[in-house]
Short mmCIF file of C-alpha atoms and ligand atoms in Angstrom, two decimals:
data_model
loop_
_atom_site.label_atom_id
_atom_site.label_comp_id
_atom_site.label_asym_id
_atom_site.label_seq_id
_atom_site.Cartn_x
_atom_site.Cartn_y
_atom_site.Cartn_z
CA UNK A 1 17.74 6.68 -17.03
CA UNK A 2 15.50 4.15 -15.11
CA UNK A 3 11.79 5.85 -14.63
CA UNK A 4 11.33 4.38 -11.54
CA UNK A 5 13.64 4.64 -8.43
CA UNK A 6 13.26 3.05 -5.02
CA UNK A 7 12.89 5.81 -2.07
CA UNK A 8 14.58 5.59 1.06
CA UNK A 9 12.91 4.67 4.20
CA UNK A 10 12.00 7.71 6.72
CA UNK A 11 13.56 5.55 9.35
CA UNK A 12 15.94 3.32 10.23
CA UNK A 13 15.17 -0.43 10.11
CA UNK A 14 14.78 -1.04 13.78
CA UNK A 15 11.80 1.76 14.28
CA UNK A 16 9.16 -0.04 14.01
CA UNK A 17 10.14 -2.69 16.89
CA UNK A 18 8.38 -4.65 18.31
CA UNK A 19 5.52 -4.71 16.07
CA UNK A 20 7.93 -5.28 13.33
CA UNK A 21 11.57 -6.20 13.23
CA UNK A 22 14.66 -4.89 12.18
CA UNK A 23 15.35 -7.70 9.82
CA UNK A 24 11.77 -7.59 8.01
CA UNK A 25 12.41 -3.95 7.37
CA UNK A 26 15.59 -4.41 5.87
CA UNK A 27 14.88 -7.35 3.73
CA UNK A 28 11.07 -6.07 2.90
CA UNK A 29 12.50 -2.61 1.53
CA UNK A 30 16.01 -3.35 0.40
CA UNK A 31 15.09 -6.22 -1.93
CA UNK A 32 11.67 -6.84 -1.94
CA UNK A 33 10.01 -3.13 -2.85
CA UNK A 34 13.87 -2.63 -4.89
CA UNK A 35 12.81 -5.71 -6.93
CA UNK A 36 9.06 -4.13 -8.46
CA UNK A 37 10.89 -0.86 -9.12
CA UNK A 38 13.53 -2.98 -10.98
CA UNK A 39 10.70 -5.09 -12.72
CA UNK A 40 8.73 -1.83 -13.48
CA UNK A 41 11.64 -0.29 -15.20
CA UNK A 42 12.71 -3.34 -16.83
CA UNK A 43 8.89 -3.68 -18.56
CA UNK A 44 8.92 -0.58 -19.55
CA UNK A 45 12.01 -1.35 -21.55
CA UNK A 46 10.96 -4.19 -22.96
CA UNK A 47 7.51 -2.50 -23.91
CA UNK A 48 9.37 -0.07 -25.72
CA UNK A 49 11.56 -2.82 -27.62
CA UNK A 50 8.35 -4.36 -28.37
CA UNK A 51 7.04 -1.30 -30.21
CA UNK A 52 10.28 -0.47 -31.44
CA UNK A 53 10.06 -4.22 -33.60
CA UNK A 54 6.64 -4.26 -33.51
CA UNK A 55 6.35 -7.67 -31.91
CA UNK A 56 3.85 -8.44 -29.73
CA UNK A 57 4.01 -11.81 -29.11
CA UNK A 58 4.87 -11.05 -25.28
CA UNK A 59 2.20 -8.45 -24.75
CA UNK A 60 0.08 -9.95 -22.72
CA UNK A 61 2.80 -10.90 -20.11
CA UNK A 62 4.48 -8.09 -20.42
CA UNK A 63 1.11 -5.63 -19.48
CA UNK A 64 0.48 -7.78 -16.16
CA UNK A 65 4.10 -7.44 -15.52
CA UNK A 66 3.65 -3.46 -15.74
CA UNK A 67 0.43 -3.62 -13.26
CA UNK A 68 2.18 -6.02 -10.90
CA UNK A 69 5.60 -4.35 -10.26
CA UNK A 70 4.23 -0.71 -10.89
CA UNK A 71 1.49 -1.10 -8.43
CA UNK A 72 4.07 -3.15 -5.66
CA UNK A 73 6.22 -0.13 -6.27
CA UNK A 74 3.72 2.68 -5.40
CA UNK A 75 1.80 0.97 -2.89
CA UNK A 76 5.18 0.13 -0.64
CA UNK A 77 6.16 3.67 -1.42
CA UNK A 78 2.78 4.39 0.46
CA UNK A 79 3.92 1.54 3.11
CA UNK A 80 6.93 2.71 4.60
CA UNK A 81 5.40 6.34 5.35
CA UNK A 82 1.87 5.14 6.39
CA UNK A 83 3.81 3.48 9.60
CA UNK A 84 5.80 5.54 12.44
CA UNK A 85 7.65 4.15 15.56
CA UNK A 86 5.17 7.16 17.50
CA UNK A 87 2.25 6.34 15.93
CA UNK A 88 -1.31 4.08 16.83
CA UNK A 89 -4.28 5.27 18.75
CA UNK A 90 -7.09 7.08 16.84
CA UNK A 91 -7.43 9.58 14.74
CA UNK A 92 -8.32 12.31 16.69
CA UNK A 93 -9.30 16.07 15.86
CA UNK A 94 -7.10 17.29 19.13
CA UNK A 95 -4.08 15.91 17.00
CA UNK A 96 -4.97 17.82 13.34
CA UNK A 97 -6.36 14.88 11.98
CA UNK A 98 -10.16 15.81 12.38
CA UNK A 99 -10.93 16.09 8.73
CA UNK A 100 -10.10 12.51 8.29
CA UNK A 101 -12.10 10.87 11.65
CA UNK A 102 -14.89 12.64 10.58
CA UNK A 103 -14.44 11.18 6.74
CA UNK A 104 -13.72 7.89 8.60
CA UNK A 105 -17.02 8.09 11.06
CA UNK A 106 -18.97 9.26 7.89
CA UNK A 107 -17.72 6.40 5.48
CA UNK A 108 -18.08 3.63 7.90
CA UNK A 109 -20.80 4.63 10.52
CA UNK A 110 -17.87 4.41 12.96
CA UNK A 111 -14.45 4.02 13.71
CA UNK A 112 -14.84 0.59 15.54
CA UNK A 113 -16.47 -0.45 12.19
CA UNK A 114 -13.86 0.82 9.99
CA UNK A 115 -10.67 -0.61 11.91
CA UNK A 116 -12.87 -3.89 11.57
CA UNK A 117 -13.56 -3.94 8.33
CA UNK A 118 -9.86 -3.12 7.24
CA UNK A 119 -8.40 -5.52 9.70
CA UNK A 120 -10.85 -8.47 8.25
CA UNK A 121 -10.18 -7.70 5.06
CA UNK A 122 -6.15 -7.48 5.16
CA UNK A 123 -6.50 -10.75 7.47
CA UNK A 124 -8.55 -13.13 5.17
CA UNK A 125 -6.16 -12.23 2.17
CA UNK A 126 -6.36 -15.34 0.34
CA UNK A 127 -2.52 -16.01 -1.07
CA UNK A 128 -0.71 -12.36 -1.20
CA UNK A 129 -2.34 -9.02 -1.10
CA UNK A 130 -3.01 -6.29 1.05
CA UNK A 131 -5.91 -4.35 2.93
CA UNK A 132 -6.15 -0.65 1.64
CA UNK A 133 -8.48 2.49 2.79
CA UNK A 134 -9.15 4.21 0.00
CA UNK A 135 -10.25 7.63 -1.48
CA UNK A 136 -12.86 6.92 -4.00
CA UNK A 137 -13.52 10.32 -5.74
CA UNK A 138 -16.97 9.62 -7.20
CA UNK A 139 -18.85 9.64 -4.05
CA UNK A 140 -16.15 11.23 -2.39
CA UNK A 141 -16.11 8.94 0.54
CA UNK A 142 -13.40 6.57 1.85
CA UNK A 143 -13.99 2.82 0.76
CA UNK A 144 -11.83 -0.46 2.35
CA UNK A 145 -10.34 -2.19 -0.52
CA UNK A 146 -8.94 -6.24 -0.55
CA UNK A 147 -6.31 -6.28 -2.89
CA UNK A 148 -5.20 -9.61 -4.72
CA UNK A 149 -1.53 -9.51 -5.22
CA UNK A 150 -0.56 -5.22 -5.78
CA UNK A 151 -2.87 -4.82 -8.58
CA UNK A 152 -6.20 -6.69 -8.51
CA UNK A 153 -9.35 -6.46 -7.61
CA UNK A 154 -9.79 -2.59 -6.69
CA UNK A 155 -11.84 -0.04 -8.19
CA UNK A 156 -10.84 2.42 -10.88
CA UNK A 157 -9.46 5.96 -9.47
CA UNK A 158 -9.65 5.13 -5.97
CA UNK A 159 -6.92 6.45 -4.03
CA UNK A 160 -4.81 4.04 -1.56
CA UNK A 161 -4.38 6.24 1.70
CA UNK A 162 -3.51 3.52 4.49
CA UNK A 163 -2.18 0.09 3.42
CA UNK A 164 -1.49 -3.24 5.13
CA UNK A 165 0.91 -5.31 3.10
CA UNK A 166 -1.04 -8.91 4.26
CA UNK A 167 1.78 -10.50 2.38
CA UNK A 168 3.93 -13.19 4.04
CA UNK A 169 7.80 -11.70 3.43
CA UNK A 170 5.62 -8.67 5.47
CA UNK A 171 5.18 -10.97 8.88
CA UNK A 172 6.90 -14.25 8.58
CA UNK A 173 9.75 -14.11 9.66
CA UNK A 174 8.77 -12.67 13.36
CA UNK A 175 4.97 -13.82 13.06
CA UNK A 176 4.92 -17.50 11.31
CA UNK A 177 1.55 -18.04 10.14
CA UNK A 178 -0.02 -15.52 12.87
CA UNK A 179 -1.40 -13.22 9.98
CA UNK A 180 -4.72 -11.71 12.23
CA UNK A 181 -1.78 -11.29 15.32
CA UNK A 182 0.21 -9.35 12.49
CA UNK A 183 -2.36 -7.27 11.13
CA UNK A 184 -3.88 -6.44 14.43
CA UNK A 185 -0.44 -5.37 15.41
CA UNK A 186 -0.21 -2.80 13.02
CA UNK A 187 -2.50 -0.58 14.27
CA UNK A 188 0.34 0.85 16.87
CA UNK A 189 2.32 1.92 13.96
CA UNK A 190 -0.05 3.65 12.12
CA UNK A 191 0.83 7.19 11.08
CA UNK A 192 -2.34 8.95 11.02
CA UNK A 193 -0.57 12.31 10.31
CA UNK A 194 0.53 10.42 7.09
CA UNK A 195 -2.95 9.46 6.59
CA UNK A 196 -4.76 12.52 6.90
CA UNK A 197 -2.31 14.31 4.23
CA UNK A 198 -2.88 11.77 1.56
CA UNK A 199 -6.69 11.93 2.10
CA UNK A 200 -6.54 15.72 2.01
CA UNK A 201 -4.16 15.44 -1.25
CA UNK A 202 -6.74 12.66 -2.76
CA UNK A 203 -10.07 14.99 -1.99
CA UNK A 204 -7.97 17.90 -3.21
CA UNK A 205 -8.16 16.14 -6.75
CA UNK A 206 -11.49 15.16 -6.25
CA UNK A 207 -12.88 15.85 -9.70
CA UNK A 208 -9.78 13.95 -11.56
CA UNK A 209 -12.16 11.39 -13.07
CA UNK A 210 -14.42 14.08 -14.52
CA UNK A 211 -17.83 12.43 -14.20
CA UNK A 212 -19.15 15.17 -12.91
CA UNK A 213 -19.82 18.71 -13.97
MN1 MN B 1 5.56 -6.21 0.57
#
């Protein structure tokens, strides 16, 4: 029984048109977030034959192999729901989504600030990655995060609430090198309802970590 399973999308593969197209969606989900729940399951196998014959030879491949396909796998399963063919716009209290603009305005000093800062940082990816908003539960404030491939260069605990995949099977077929057009287009398929419930969910659990008393 595989561990891992890929989820279906909450819409079909033509919802998200124009600012992305059918084709990207199909390909992007169907065989690009099937193959890191395929190569998550298929590490943890071999991690267990590894114990099971207690050779470690492979280890150190075999750990980044966990963090790569594990974290593709949970941060497209993030993907697909943070988008919506009705979304866009800001966060706005008249729409139930006050808690989070007022996190946002508090983390950033504004929204104008945030969308910049995210948008910069999912833009100037350098080789794959993505651009994440983030809970981060020690100072319980939201944090933009620049991810290097699905795994690197985030802090510990911090929980992805909004994430632009700034990798190229995520654009190129319908934006050729146009990365910034790409990422700027994303903001009208943004589904802040989806946002607000995983920041509620993440401050919820705020004390996971238990640094503090
Ligand atoms: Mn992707």
């Amino acid at each position: 029984m595989a561990t891992y399973t890929l989820p279906e999308l909450p819409y079909d593969y033509a919802a998200l048109e124009p600012v992305i197209n059918p084709q990207i969606i199909e390909l992007h989900h169907d065989k690009h977030h099937a193959a890191y729940v395929k190569g998550a399951n298929d590490t943890l196998e071999q991690l267990e034959e590894a114990r099971d014959k207690e050779a470690w030879g492979a280890i150190n491949g075999l750990q980044k192999n966990l963090a790569f396909h594990l974290s593709g796998h949970i941060l497209h399963s993030i993907y697909w729901h943070n988008m919506t063919g009705e979304g866009g716009g800001e966060p706005h209290a008249a729409d139930g989504v006050g808690d989070l603009a007022d996190a946002i305005t508090e983390s950033f000093g504004s929204y104008a600030g945030f969308k910049s800062q995210l948008t910069k940082a999912a833009a100037t990816t350098q080789g794959s990655g993505w651009g994440v908003l983030a809970y981060e539960p020690v100072s319980g404030k939201l944090i933009v995060e620049q991810v290097y491939d699905h795994q690197g260069n985030v802090g510990q605990g911090s929980v992805p609430i909004l994430v632009f995949d700034a990798w190229e099977h995520a654009f190129y077929l319908q934006y050729k090198n146009q990365k910034v057009d790409f990422i700027e287009a994303m903001w009208q398929v943004v589904n802040w309802q989806d946002v607000a419930k995983r920041y509620a969910a993440a401050k919820e659990r705020v004390n996971v970590l238990l640094l503090a008393p």
